[in-house]
Coordinates of C-alpha atoms and ligand atoms in Angstrom, one line a residue:
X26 CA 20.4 -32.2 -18.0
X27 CA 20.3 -29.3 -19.8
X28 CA 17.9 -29.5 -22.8
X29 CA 19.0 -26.7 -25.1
X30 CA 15.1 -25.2 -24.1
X31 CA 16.5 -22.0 -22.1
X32 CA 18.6 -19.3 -23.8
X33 CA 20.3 -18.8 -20.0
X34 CA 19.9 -20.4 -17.0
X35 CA 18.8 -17.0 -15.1
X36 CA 15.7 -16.8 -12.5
X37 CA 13.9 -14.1 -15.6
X38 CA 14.5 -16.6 -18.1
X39 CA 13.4 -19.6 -16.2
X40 CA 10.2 -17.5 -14.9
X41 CA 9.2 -16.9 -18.3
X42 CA 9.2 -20.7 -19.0
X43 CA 7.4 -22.0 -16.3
X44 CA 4.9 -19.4 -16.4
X45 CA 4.2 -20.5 -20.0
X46 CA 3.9 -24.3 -18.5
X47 CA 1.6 -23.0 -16.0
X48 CA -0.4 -21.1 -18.6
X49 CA -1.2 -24.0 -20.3
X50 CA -3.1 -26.0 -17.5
X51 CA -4.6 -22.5 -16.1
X52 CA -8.4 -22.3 -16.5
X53 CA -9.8 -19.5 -19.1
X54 CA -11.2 -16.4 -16.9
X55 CA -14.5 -16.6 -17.9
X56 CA -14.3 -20.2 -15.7
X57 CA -12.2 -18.6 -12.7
X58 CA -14.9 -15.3 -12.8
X59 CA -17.8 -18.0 -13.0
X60 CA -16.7 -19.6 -9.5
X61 CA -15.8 -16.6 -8.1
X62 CA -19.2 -15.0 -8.4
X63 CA -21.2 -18.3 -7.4
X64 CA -18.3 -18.5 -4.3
X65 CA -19.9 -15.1 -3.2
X66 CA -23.4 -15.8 -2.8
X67 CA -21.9 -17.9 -0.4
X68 CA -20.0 -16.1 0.9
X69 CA -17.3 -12.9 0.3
X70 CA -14.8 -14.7 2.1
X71 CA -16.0 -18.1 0.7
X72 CA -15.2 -16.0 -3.2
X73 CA -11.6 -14.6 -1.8
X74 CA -10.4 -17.7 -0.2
X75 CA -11.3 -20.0 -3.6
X76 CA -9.4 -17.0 -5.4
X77 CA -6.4 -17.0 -3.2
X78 CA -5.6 -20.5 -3.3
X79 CA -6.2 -20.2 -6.5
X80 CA -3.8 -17.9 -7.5
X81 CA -1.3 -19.9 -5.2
X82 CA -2.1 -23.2 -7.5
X83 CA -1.0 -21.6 -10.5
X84 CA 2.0 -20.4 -9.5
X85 CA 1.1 -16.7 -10.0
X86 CA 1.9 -16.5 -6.4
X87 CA 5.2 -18.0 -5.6
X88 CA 4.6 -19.5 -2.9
X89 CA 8.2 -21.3 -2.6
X90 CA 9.6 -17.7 -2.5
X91 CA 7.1 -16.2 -0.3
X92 CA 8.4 -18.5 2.5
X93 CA 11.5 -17.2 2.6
X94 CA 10.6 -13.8 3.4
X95 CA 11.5 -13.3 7.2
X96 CA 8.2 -11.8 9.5
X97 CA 8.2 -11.0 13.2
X98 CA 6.6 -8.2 16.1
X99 CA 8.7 -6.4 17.9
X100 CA 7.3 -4.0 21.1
X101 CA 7.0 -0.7 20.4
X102 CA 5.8 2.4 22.2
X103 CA 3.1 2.4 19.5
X104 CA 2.1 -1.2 20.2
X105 CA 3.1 -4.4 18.6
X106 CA 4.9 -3.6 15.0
X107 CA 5.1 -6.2 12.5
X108 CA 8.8 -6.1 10.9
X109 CA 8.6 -8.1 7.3
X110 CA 12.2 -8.3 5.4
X111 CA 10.9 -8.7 1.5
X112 CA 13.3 -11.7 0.8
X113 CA 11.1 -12.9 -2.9
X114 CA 11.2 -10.4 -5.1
X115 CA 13.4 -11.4 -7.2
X116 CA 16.6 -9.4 -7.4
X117 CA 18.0 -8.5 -11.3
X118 CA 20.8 -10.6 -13.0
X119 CA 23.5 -8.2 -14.5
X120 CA 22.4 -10.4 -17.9
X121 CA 19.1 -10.1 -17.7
X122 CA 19.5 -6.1 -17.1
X123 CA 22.1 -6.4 -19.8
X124 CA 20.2 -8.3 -22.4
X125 CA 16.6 -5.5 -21.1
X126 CA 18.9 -2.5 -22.1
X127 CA 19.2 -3.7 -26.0
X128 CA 15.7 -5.1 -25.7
X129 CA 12.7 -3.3 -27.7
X130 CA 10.4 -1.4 -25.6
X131 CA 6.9 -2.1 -26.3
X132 CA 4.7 -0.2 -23.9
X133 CA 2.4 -3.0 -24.1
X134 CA 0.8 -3.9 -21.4
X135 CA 1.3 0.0 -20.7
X136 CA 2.5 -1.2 -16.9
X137 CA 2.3 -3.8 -14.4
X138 CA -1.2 -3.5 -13.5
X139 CA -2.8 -2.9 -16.7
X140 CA -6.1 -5.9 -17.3
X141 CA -4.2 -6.5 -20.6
X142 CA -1.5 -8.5 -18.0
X143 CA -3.9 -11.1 -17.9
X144 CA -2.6 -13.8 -19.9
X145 CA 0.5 -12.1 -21.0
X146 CA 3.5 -14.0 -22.5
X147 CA 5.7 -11.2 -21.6
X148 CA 9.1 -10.5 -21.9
X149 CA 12.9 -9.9 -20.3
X150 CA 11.8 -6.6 -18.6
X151 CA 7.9 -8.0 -18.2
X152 CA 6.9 -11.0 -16.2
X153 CA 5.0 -14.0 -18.1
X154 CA 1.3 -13.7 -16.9
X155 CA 0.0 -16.9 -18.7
X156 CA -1.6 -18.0 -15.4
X157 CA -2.8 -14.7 -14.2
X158 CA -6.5 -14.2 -14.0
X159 CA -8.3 -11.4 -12.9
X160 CA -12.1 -10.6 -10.8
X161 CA -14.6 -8.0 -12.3
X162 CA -15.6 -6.3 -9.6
X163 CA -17.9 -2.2 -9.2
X164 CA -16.8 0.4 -7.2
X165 CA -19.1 3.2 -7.2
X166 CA -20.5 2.4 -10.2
X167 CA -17.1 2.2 -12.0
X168 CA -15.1 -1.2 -13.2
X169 CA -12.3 -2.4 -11.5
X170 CA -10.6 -5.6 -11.0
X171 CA -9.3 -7.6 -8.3
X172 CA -6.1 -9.6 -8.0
X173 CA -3.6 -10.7 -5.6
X174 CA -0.2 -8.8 -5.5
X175 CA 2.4 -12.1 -6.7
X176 CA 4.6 -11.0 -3.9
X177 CA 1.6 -10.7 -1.0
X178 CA 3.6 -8.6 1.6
X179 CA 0.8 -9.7 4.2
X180 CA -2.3 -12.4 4.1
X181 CA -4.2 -12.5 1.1
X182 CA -2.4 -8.8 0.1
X183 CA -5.1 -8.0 -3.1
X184 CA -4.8 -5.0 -5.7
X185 CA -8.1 -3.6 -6.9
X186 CA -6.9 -1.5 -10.1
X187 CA -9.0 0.4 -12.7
X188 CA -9.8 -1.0 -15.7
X189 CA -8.7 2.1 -17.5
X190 CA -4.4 3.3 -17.6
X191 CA -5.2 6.4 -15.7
X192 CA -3.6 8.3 -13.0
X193 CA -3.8 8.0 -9.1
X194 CA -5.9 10.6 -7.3
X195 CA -6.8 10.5 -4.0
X196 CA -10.1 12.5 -4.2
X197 CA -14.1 11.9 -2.6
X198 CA -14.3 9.5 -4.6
X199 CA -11.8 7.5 -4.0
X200 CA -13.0 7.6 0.0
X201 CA -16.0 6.4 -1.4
X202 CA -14.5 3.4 -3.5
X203 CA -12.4 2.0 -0.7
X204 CA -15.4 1.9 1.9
X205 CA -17.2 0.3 -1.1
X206 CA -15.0 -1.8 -1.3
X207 CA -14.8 -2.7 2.7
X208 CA -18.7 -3.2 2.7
X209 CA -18.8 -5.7 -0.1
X210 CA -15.8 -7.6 1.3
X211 CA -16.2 -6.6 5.0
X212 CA -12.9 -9.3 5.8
X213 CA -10.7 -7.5 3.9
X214 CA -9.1 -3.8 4.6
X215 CA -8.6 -1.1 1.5
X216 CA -6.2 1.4 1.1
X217 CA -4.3 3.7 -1.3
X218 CA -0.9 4.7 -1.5
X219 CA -1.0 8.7 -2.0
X220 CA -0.9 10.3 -5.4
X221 CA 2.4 12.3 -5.0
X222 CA 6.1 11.3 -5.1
X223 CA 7.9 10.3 -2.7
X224 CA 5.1 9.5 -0.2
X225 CA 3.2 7.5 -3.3
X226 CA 3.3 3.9 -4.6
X227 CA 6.1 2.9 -7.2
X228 CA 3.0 3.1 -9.9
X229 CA 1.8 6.8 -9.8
X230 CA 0.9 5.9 -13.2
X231 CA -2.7 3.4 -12.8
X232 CA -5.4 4.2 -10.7
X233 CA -5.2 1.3 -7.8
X234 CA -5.9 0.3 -4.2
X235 CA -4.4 -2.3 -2.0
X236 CA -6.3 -4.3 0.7
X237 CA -6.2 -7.9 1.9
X238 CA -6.7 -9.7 5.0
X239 CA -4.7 -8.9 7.4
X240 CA -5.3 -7.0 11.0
X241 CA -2.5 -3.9 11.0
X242 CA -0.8 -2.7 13.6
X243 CA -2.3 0.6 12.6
X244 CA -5.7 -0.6 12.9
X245 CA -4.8 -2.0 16.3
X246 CA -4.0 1.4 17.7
X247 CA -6.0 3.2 19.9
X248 CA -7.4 7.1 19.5
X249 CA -5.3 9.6 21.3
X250 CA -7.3 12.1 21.4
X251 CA -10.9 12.2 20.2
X252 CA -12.2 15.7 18.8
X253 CA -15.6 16.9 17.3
X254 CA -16.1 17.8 13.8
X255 CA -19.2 20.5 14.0
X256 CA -20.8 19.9 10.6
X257 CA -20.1 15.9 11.2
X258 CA -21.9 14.9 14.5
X259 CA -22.4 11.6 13.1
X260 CA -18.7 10.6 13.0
X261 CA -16.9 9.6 15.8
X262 CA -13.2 11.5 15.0
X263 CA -9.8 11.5 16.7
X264 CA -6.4 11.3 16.5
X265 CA -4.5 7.5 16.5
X266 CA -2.2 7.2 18.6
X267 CA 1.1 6.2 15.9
X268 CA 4.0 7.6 15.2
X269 CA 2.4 9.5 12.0
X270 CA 0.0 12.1 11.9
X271 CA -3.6 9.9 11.3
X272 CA -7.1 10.7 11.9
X273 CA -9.7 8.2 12.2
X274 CA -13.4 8.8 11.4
X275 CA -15.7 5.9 12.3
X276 CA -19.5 6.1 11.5
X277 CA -22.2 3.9 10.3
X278 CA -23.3 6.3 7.5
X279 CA -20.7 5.9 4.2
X280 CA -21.8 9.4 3.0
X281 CA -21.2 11.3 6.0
X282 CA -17.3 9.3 6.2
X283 CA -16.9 10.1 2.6
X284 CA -18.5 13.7 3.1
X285 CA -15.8 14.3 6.3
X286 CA -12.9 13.1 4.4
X287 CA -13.3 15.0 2.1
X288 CA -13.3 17.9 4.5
X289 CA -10.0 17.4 6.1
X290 CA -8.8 16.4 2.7
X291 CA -9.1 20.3 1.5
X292 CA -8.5 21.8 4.2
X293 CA -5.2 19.7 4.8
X294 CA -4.5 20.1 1.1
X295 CA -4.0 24.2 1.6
X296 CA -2.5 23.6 4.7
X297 CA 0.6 25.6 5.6
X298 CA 2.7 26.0 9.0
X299 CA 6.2 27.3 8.1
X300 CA 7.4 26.8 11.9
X301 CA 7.9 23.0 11.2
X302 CA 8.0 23.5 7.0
X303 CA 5.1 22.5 6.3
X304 CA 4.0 24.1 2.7
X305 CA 0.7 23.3 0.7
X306 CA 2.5 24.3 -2.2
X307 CA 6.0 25.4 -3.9
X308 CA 5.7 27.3 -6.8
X309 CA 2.3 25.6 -7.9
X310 CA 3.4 22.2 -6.9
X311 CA 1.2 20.5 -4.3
X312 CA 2.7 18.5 -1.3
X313 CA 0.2 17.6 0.8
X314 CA -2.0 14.8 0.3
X315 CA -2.8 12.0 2.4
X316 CA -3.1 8.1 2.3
X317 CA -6.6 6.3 3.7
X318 CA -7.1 3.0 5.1
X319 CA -10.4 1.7 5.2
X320 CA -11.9 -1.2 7.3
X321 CA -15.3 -2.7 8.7
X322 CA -15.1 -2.2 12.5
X323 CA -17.8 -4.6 13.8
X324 CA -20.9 -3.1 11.9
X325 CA -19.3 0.5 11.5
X326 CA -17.4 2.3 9.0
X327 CA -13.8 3.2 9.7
X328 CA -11.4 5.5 7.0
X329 CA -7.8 6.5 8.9
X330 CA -6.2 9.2 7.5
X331 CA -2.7 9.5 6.8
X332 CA -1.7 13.5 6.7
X333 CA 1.3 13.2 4.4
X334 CA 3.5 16.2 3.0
X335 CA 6.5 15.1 0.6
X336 CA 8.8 18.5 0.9
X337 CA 12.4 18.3 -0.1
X338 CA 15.0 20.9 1.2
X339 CA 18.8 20.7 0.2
X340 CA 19.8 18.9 2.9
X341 CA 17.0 16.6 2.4
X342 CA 16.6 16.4 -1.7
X343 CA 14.5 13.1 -0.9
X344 CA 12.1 14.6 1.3
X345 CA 12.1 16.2 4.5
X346 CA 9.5 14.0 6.1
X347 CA 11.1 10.5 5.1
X348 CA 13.7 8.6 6.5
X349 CA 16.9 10.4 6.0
X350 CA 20.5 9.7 4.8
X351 CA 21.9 7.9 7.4
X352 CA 18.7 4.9 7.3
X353 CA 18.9 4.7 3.0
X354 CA 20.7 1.4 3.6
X355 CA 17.4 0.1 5.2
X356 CA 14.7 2.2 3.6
X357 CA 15.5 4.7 0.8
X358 CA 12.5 4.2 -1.7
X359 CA 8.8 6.0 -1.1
X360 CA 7.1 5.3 2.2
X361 CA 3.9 4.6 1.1
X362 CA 0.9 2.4 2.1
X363 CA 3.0 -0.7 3.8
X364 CA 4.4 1.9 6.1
X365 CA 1.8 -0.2 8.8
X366 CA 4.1 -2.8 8.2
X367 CA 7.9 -2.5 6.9
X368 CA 8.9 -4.3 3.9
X369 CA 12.8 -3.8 4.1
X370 CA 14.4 -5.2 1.1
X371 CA 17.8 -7.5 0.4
X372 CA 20.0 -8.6 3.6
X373 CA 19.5 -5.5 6.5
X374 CA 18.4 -8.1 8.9
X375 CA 19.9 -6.3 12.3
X376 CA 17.4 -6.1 14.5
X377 CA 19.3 -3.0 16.1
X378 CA 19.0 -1.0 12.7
X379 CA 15.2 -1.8 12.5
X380 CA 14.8 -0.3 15.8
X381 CA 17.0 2.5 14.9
X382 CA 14.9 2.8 11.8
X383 CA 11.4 2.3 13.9
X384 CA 12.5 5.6 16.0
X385 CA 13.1 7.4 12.6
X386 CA 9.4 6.5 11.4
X387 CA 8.4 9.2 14.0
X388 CA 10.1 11.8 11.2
X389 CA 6.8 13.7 11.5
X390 CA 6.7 14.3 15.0
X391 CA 10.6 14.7 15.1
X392 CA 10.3 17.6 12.4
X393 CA 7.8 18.9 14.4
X394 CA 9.6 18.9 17.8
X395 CA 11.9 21.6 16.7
X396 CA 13.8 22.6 19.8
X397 CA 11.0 21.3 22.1
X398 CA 11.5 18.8 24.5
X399 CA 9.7 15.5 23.6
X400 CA 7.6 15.9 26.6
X401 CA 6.1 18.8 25.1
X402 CA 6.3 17.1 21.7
X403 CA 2.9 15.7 21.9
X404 CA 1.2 18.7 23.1
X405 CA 2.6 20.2 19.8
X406 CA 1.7 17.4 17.9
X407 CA -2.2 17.1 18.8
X408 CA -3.0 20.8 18.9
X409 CA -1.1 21.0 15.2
X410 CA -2.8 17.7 13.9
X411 CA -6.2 19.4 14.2
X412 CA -5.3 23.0 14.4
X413 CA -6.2 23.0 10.5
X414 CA -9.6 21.7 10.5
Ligands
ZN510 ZN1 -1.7 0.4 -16.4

């Protein structure tokens, strides 16, 4: 019966309300960071599980919509893909995006990932956060936090975002946060979406990672061709064998990784190979940059990096190396760290379009094939992966 309570019976409205109830019989942080910490010296895993099911209990995770999302492998030449269709996020009611447009903007919290979230009553074009609480954690020395992404695209999908509102970089440093990151929660994998458009996250704007536990096709994929990196004997390099351009490094020592990485991030950052329009840089603007994955590997180090260039042409004013015109119906926005696993929004269930769209994740070996025949595709593809370094 309706009780007069909502203004409108739409999912924003209702989300804000039950978030409140949930609020109210959430535990302050100071008692959720308390457990957390004595969880640890138990165990990492012991801390993240009690965090997880945590966040589940409070409804900050939805776990009713979560279910609906649709997840299955499909065989690839590449291996075993996992193919998720994003079914819980929820879509916009034309009210809600009606009543948002005459709504105040507040630019508090100043985004979605901002600590001040924590808590938050929030708003028609901000989710409620009564029930959200967040996990101190040090990365090189600098604060961060942990949390769980409310829509968890895979097991246990955490953000680990700076406590400060500033910018993505992918930098040294930022090598050397993620494989902190890995060695105190060695169950859990790290990444970070790029720090450009179009190959970036939808938030350029806070400094984040993504990890979570959860075995990637990606990290499932064999080295293609292994290679030497002279001032790096320590680091066992090569190229994976996926449809885009990675290098992994794997060593026990974290400096030499981060050291490496580093390497191939300049020299890849100036790279330029006109044949297959390739371009460092377009009147000043940068367009390479690259997304890392990190991971424990038994009691070694492991950093994959993704070799990412987001040039637009007029035929392609969306980028060149991204899926183009003809797949935007099943993947228009950036491609950026969940590429190891698709999140396709809405209804595009067609299992022939996915594999239509699987084909079209090669784009960087495509552009690179030119007129060559795909037999000498590879050839191409190796010598040019490396030819840089
Ligand atoms: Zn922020």
């Amino acid at each position: 019966m309706p009780q007069g309570i909502l203004e409108d019976d739409t999912v924003t409205i209702r989300d804000l309300l039950d978030t409140k109830i949930m609020g109210i019989l959430t535990p302050a942080p100071s008692v959720v960071r308390k457990i957390f910490e004595e969880k640890y010296q138990v165990s990492p895993k012991a801390a993240t599980e009690f965090y997880y099911h945590f966040s589940q209990a409070t409804n900050y995770i939805r776990t009713d919509r979560i279910i609906k999302d649709e997840k299955w492998e499909t065989d690839t030449e590449f291996g075993k893909m996992d193919i998720t269709i994003n079914l819980s996020k929820p879509e916009k009611d034309p009210r809600d995006i009606a009543k948002d447009g005459t709504a105040k903007k507040s630019g508090y919290p100043a985004c979605l990932l901002c600590r001040e979230n924590e808590g938050y009553a929030g708003h028609l074009s901000h989710p409620a956060r009564q029930n959200h609480r967040i996990i101190p954690i040090t990365l090189c020395g600098e604060q961060y936090y942990l949390q769980y992404s409310p829509y968890v695209y895979y097991n246990e999908h955490c953000i680990i975002f700076n406590k400060n509102h500033i910018p993505m970089a992918i930098n040294e440093i930022t090598f050397n946060k993620l494989l902190d990151f890995v060695k105190q929660f060695p169950h859990y994998m790290a990444g970070s979406n790029a720090d450009l458009p179009i190959v970036g996250g939808s938030i350029l704007s806070h400094d984040h990672f993504q990890g979570g536990s959860y075995v990637f096709a990606m990290a499932k994929a064999p080295y293609e061709q292994e290679f030497d990196l002279e001032r790096y004997p320590d680091i066992h390099a090569g190229i994976v064998k996926w449809p885009m351009s990675v290098i992994r490094l794997q060593g026990r020592a974290m400096d030499s990784i981060v050291a490496a990485a580093n390497h191939i991030l300049t020299k890849w950052r100036g790279y330029s190979d006109p044949e297959v329009n390739i371009f460092s840089d377009t009147d000043g603007i940068p367009h390479n940059t690259i997304t890392p994955i990190a991971r424990m590997r038994g009691d070694l180090y492991e950093l994959d990096l993704v070799l990412r260039n987001n040039i637009t042409t007029i035929d392609c004013p969306l980028g060149l190396f991204h899926p183009h015109t003809e797949y935007h119906h099943i993947k228009k926005e950036n491609i950026r760290l969940q590429i190891v696993i698709f999140i396709l929004s809405y209804r595009k269930k067609l299992e022939l379009c996915l594999r239509k769209f699987w084909r079209m994740q090669a784009f960087t070996r495509e552009q690179m094939k030119g007129k060559l025949h795909s037999k000498d595709l590879l050839k191409v593809y190796k010598k040019r992966t490396t030819s840089f370094l």
